Tab-separated table of C-alpha atoms in Angstrom:
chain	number	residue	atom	x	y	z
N	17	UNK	CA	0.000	0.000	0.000
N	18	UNK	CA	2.817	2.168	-0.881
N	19	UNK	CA	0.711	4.908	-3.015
N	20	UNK	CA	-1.286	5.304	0.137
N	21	UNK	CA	1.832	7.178	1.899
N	22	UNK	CA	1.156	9.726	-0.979
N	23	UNK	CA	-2.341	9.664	-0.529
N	24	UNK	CA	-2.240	10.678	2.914
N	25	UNK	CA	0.460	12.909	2.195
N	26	UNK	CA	-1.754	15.079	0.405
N	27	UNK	CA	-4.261	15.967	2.371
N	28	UNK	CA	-1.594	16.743	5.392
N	29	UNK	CA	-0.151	19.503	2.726
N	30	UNK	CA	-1.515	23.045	2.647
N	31	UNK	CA	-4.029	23.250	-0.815
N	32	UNK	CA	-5.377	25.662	-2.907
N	33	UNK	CA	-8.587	24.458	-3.308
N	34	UNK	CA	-11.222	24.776	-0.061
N	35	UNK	CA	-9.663	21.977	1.455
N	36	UNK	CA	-8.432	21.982	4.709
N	37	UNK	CA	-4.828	20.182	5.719
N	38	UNK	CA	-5.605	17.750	7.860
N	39	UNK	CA	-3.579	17.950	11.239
N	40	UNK	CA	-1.450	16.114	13.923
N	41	UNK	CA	-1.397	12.146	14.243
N	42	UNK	CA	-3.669	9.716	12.376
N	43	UNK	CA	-3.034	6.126	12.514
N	44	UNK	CA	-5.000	4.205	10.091
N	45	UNK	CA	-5.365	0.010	10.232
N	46	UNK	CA	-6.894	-2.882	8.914
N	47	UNK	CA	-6.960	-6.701	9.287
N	48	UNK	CA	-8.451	-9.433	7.817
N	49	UNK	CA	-10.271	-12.808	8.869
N	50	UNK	CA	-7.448	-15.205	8.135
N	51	UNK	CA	-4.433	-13.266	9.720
N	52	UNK	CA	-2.732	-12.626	6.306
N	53	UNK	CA	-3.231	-9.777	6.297
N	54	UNK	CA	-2.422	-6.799	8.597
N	55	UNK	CA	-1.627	-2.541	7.501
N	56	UNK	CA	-1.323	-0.501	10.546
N	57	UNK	CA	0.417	2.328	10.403
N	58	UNK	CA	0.578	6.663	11.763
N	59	UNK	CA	0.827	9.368	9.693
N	60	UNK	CA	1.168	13.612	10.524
N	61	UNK	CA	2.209	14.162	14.105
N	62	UNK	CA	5.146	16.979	13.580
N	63	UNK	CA	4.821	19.177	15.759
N	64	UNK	CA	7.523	19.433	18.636
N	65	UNK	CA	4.816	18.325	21.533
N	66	UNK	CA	4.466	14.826	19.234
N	67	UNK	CA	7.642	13.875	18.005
N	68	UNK	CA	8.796	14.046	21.898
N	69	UNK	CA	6.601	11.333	22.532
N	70	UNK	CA	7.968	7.804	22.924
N	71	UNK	CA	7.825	5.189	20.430
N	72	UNK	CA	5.275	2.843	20.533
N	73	UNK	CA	0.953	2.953	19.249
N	74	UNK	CA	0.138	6.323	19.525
N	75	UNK	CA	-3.094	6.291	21.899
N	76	UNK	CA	-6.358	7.958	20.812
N	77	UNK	CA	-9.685	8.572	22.804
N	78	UNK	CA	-12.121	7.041	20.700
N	79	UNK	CA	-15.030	8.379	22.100
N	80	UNK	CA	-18.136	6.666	20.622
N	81	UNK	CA	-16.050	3.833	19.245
N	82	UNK	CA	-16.584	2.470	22.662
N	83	UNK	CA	-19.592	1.787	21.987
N	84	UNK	CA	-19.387	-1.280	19.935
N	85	UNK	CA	-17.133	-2.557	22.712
N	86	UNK	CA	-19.629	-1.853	25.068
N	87	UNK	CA	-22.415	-3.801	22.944
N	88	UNK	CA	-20.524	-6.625	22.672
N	89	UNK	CA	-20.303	-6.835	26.323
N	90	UNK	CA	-24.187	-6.516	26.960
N	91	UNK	CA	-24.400	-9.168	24.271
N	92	UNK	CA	-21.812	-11.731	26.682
N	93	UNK	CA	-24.394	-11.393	29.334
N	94	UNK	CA	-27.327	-12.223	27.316
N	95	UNK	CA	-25.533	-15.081	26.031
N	96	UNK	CA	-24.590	-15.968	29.713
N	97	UNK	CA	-28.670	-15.725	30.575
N	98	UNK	CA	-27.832	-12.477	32.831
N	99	UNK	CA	-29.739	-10.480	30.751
N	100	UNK	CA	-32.299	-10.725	27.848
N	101	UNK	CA	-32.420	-8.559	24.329
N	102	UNK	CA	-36.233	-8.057	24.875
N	103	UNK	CA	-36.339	-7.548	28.852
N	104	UNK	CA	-37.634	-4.442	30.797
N	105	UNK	CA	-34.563	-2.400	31.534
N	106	UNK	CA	-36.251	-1.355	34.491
N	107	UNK	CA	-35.869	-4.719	36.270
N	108	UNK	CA	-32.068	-3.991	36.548
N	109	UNK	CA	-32.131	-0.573	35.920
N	110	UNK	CA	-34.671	0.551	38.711
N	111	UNK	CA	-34.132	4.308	37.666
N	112	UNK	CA	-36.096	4.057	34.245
N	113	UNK	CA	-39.512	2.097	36.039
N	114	UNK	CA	-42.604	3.957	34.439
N	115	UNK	CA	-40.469	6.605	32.666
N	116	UNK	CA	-41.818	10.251	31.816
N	117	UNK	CA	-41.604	11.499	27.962
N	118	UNK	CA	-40.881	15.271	27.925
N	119	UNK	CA	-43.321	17.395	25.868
N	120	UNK	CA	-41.802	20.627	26.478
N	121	UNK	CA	-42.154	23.813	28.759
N	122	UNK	CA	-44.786	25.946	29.720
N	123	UNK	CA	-44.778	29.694	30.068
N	124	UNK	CA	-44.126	29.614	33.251
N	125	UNK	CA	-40.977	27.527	32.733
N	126	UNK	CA	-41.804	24.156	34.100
N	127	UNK	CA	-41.452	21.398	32.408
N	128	UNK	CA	-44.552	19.252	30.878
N	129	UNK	CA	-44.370	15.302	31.225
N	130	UNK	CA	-46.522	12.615	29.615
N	131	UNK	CA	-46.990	9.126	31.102
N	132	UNK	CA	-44.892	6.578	27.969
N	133	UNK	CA	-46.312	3.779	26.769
N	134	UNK	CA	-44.811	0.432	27.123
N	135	UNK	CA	-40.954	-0.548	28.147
N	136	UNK	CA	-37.804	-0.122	27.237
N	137	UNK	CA	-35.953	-3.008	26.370
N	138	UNK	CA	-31.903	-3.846	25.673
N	139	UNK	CA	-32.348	-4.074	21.840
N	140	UNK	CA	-34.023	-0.375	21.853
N	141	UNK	CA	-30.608	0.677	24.266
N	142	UNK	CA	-28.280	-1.067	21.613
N	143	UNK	CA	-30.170	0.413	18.888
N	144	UNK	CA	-30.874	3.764	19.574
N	145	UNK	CA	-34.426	3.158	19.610
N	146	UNK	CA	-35.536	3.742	23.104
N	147	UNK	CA	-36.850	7.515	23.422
N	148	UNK	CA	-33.930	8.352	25.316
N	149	UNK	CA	-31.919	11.311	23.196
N	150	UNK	CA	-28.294	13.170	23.904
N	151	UNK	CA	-29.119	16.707	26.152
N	152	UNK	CA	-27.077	18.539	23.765
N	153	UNK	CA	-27.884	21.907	23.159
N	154	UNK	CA	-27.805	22.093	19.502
N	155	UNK	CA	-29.795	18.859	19.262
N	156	UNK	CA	-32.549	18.709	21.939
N	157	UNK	CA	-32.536	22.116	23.893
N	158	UNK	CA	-35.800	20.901	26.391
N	159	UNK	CA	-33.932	18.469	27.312
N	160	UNK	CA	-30.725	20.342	28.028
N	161	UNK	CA	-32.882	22.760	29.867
N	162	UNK	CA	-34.595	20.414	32.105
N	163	UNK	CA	-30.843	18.743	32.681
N	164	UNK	CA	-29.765	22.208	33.449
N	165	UNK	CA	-33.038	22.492	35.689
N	166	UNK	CA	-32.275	19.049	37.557
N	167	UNK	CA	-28.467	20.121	38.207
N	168	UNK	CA	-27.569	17.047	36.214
N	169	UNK	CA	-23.990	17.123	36.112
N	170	UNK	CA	-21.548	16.492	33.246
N	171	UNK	CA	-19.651	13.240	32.015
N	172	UNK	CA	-16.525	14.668	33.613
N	173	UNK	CA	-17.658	15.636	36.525
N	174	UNK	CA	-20.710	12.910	37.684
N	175	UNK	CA	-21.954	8.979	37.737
N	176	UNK	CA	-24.160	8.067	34.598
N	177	UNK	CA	-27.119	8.275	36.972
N	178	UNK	CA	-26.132	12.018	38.175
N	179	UNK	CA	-25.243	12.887	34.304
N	180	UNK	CA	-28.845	11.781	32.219
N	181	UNK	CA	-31.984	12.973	33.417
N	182	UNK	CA	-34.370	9.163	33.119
N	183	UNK	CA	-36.572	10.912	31.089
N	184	UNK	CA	-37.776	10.189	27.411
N	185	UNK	CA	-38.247	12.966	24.233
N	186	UNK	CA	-40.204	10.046	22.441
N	187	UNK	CA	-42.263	6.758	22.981
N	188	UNK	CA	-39.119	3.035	23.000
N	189	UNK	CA	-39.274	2.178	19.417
N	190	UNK	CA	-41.080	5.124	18.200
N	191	UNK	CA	-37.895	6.251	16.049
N	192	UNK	CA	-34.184	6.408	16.159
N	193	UNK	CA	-32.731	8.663	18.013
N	194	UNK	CA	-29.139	9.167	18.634
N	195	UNK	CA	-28.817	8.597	22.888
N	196	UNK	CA	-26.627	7.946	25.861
N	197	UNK	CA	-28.701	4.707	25.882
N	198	UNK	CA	-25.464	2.788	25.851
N	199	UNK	CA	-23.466	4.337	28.609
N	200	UNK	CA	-27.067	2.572	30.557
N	201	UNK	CA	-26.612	-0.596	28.606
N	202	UNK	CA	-23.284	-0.371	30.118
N	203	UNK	CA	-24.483	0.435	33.686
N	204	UNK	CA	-26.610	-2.954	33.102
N	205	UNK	CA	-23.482	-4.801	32.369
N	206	UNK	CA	-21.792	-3.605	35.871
N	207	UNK	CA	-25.146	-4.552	37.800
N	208	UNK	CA	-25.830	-8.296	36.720
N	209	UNK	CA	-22.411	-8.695	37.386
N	210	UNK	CA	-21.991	-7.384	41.479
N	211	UNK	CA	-21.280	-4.029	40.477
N	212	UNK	CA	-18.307	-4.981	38.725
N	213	UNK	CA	-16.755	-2.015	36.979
N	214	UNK	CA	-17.200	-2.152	33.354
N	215	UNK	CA	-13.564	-1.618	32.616
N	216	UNK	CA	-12.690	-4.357	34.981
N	217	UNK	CA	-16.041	-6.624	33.053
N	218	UNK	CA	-13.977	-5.522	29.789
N	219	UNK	CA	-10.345	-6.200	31.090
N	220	UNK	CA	-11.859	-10.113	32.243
N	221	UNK	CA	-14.227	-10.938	29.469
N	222	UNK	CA	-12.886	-9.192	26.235
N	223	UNK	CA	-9.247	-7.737	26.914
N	224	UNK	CA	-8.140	-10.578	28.323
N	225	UNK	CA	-8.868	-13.629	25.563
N	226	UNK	CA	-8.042	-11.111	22.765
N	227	UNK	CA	-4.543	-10.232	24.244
N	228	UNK	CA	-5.263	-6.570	24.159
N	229	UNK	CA	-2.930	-3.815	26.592
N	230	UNK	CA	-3.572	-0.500	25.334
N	231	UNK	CA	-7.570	-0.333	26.340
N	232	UNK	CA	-8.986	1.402	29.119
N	233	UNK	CA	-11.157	3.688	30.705
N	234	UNK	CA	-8.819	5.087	33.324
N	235	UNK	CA	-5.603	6.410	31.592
N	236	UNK	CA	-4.632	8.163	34.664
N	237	UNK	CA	-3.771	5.449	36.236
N	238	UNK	CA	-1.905	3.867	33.261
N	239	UNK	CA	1.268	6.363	32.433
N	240	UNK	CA	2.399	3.895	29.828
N	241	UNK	CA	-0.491	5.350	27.729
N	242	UNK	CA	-0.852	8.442	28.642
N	243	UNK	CA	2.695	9.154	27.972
N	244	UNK	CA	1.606	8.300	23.997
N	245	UNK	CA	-1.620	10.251	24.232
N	246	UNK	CA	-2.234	11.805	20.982
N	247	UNK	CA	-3.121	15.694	21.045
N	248	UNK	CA	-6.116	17.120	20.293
N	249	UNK	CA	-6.955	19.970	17.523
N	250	UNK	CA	-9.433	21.924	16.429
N	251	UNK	CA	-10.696	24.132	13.872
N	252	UNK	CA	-12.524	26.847	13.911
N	253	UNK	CA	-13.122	29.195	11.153
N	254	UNK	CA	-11.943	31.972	13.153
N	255	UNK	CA	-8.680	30.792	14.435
N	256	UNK	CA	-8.288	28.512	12.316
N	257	UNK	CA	-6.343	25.296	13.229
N	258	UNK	CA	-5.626	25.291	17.500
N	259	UNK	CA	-4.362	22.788	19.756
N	260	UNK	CA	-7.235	22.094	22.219
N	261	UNK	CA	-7.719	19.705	25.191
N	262	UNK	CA	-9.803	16.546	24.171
N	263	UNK	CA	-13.534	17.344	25.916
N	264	UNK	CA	-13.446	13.628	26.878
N	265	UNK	CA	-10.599	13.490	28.580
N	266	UNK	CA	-10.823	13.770	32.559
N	267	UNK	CA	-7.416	13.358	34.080
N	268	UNK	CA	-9.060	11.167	37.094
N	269	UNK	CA	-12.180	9.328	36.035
N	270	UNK	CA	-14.188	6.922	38.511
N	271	UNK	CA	-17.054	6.696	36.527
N	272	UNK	CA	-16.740	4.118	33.511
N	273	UNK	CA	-18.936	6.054	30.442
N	274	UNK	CA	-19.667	2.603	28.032
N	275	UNK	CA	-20.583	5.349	25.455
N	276	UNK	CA	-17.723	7.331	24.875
N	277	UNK	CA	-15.235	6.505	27.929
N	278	UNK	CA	-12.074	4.007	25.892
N	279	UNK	CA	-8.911	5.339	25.112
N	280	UNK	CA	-7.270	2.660	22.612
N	281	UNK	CA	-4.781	1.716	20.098
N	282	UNK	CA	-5.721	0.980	16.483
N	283	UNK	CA	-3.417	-2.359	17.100
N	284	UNK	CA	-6.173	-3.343	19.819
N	285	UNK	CA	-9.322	-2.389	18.613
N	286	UNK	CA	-8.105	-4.548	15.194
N	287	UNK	CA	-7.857	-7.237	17.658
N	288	UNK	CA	-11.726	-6.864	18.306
N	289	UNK	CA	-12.914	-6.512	15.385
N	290	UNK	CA	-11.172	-9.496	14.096
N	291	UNK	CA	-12.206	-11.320	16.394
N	292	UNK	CA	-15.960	-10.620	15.474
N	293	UNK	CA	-14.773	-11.438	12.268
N	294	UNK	CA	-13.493	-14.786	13.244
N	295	UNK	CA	-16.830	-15.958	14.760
N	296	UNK	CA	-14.329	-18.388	17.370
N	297	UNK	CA	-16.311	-17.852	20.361
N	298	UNK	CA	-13.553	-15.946	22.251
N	299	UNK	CA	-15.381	-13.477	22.873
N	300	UNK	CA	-19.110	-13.904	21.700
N	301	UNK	CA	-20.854	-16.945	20.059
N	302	UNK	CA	-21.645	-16.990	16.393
N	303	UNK	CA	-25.459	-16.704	16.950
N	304	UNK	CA	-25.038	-13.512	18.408
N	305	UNK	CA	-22.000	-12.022	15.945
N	306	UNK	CA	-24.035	-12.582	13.326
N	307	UNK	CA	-27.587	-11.000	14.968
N	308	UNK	CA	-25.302	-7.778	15.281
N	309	UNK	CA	-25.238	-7.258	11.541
N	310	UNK	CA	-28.860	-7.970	11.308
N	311	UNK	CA	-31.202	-5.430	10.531
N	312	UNK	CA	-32.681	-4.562	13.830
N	313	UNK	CA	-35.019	-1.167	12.947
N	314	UNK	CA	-38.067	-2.224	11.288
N	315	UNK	CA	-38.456	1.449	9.940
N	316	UNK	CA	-35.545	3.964	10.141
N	317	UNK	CA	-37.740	7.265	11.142
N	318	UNK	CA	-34.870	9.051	12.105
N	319	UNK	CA	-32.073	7.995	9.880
N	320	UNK	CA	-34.060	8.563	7.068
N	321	UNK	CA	-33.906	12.178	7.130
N	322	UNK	CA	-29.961	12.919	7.006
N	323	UNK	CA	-29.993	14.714	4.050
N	324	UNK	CA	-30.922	18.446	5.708
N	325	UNK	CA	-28.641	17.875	8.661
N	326	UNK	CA	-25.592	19.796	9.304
N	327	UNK	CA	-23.100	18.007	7.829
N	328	UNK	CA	-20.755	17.085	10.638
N	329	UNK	CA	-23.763	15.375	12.067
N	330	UNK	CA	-24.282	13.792	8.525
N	331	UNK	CA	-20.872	12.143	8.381
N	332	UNK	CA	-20.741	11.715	11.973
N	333	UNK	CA	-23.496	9.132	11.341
N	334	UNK	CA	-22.681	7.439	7.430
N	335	UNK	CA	-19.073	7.620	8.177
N	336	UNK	CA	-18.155	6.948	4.307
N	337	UNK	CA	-21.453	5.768	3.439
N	338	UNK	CA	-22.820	7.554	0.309
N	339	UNK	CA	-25.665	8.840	1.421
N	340	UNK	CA	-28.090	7.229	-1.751
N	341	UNK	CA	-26.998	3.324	0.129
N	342	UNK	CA	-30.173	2.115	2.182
N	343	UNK	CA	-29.101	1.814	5.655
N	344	UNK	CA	-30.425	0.304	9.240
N	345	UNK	CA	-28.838	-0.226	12.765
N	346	UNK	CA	-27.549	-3.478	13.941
N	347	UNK	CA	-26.171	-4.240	17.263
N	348	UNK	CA	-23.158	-1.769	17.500
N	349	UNK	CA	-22.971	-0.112	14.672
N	350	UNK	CA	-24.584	1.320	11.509
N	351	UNK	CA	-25.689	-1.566	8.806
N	352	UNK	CA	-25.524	-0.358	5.008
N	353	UNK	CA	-28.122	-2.296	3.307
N	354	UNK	CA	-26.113	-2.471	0.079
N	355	UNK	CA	-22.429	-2.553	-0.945
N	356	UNK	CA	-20.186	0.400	-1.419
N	357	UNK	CA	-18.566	0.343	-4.577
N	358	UNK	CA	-15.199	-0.465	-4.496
N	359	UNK	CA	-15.035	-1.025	-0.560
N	360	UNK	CA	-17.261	-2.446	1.721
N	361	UNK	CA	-19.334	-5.171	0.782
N	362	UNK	CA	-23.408	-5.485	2.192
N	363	UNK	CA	-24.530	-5.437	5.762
N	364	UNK	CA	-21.119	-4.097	6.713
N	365	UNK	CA	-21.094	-2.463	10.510
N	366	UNK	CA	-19.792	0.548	10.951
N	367	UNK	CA	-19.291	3.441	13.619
N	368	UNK	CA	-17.457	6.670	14.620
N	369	UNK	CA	-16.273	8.913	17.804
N	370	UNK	CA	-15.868	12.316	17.809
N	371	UNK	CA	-12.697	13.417	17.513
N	372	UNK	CA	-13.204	11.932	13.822
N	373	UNK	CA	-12.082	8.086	14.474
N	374	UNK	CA	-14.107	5.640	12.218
N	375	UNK	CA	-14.510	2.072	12.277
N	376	UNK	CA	-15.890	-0.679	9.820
N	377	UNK	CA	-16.052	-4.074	10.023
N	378	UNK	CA	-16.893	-6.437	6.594
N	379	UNK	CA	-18.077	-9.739	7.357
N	380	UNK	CA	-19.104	-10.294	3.741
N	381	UNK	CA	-15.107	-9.517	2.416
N	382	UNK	CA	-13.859	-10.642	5.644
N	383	UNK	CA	-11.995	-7.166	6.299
N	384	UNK	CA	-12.466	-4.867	8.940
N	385	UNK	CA	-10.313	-1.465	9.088
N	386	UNK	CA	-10.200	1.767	11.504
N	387	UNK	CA	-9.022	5.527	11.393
N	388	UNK	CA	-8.259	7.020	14.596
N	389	UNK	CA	-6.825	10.900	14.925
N	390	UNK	CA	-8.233	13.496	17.491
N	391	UNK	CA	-9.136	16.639	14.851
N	392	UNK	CA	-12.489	18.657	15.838
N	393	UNK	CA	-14.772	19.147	14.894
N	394	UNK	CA	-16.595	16.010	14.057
N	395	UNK	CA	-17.517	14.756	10.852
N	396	UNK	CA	-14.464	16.591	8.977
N	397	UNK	CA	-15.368	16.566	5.206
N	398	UNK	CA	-11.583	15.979	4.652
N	399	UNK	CA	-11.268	13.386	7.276
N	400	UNK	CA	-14.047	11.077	5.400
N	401	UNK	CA	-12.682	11.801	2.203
N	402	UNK	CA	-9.215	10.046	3.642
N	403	UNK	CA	-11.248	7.295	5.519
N	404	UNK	CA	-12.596	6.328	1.994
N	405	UNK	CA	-9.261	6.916	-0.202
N	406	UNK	CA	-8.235	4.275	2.631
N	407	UNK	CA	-10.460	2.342	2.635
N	408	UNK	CA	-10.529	1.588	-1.476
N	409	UNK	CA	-6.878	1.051	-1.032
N	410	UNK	CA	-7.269	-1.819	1.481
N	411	UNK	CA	-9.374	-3.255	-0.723
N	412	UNK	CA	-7.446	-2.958	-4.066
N	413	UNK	CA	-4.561	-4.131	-1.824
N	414	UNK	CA	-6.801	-7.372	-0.662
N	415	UNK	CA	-7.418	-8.063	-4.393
N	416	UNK	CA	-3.524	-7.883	-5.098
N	417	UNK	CA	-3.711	-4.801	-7.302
């Protein structure tokens, strides 16, 4: 993959068309079924701060790539009978019995609450189908105002259950909806299991039988990562390019976030996702690999309608999906319905966090590949234009040409 290098190359040089040079360290990797074959390798990374760093995978927080991981450890417990795909949360997690669906506010400022219909199960939490939505300002500003309102406190600074108000914008199943329903999936992980930390659930069950070392949730406490700690940029288009301080990134963390909370290696994660590949059992049972590619939305209300978002939010959520393929959710990850021309093949799974790192994983090739860097904002038009100038070249490579 030699033309890559020049590939890359490019889009780390200053242009003179209204692209934007990409900037500091991106590692990009990909592995396939069999073990023959394996590309990882970091590009960028020149400024002073970086090249003092020690040799050795450059770490990255992946954000919402934990996510998958997180999945796949809700999905060991079902297959261990601890939990079931169509249960009532509520029986584990007491906190969401009889929840409340928030209508809005009334002129005198309180908030308005409707009685919800039905319950929420695990496949809505893997799915992003449960009514639950992100209290992001730009996205849902009720429901950052009633957060506000409640004193809910941040990811940095509070427990999942002090950070999300357990309150609905929307009926379980009504519609996708993107949702810190996985940092509770998460939650439901550390409960059936004595309270077990989900790192330490992770570490046993996952980390462990894959041989993996550079995953965790607490990076304080391992200096042999943080020490190769990637920086953070960002962009703005009144300053311009800026180092920044990665909004993930607590120094001292005792809460583990199953949403957003890893910091990883691309070596590592390719260690997971070939492993889903392989369908051994080291980590989760075929029945249950393959469910996670299934289909699981039987309408897509809510992905449907990309077309007229902003586009950060767009590519946040196709990666390097053309927007024309069909797509659905699985378990984990976004499902394209049809093949990408050229690179991934049908009912691929796919993902991203956002400090732009991207993951796919192509059961129907066999091939699964990952670009981590820590550039914001998310959903970089550049950033997915190099994700799929990689990704063609993995697969030209797997085809020997």
């Amino acid at each position: 993959m030699e033309s890559l290098d020049q590939i890359v190359a490019q889009f780390f040089a200053p242009s003179d068309s209204n692209r934007h040079p990409l900037q500091g360290t991106i590692t990009l990797g990909a592995v396939n079924k069999d073990n023959t074959f394996e590309y990882v390798k970091s590009f960028g990374g020149t400024s002073d701060e970086d090249n003092e760093k020690p040799s050795g995978d450059p770490i990255y927080g992946i954000a919402s790539c934990t996510k998958l991981i997180t999945t796949i450890a809700a999905l060991q417990c079902v297959e261990k009978g601890l939990l079931a795909l169509d249960g009532d949360i509520s029986e584990v997690l007491h906190e969401w019995k009889n929840p409340k669906i928030l209508v809005r506010f009334d002129e005198s400022g309180e908030p308005i609450l409707e009685e919800s219909k039905g319950v929420i199960s695990l496949r809505q939490l893997l799915t992003h189908s449960s009514g639950m939505a992100y209290g992001f300002e730009n996205m849902h500003p009720d429901l950052a105002r009633l957060q506000k309102l409640r004193n809910r406190k941040t990811r940095e600074g509070g427990t999942i259950e002090e950070s999300f108000e357990p309150v609905l914008i929307r009926y379980p199943g009504e519609q996708w909806e993107y949702s810190p329903s996985i940092d509770w999936a998460g939650k439901m992980v550390e409960r059936v299991n004595g309270d077990m930390k989900l790192g330490e659930y992770m570490q046993r069950y996952i980390f462990d039988p894959l041989g993996i070392n550079d995953m965790t949730f607490c990076i304080s406490e391992r200096q042999d990562m943080q020490c190769r700690l990637v920086q953070c940029w960002e962009r703005s288009d009144t300053e311009g390019m800026k180092k920044t301080r990665y909004s993930m990134r607590p120094q001292h963390v005792e809460e583990h976030f199953g949403g957003g909370g890893l910091y990883a290696s691309a070596t590592d994660l390719l260690k997971v996702y070939r492993a889903i590949l392989q369908k051994d059992g080291r980590i989760l049972g075929e029945e249950l690999v393959n469910l996670m590619f299934t289909p699981q939305l039987q309408h897509t209300v809510g992905l449907d309608n990309l077309t007229n978002s902003p586009p950060s939010y767009r590519n946040s959520i196709l990666n390097s999906i053309p927007s024309t393929t069909p797509i659905n959710f699985g378990l984990g990850g976004l499902v394209n319905l049809e093949p990408v021309v050229g690179r991934r093949g049908s009912h691929s799974l796919t993902w991203s966090g956002v400090a732009n790192c991207y993951w796919w994983i192509d059961p129907q090739n066999s091939v699964a590949g990952v670009y981590l860097s820590q550039l914001l904002p998310p959903g970089e038009p550049e950033a997915v234009e190099l994700l799929s100038k990689f990704e063609e070249a993995v697969y030209l490579s797997l085809a020997g040409k």
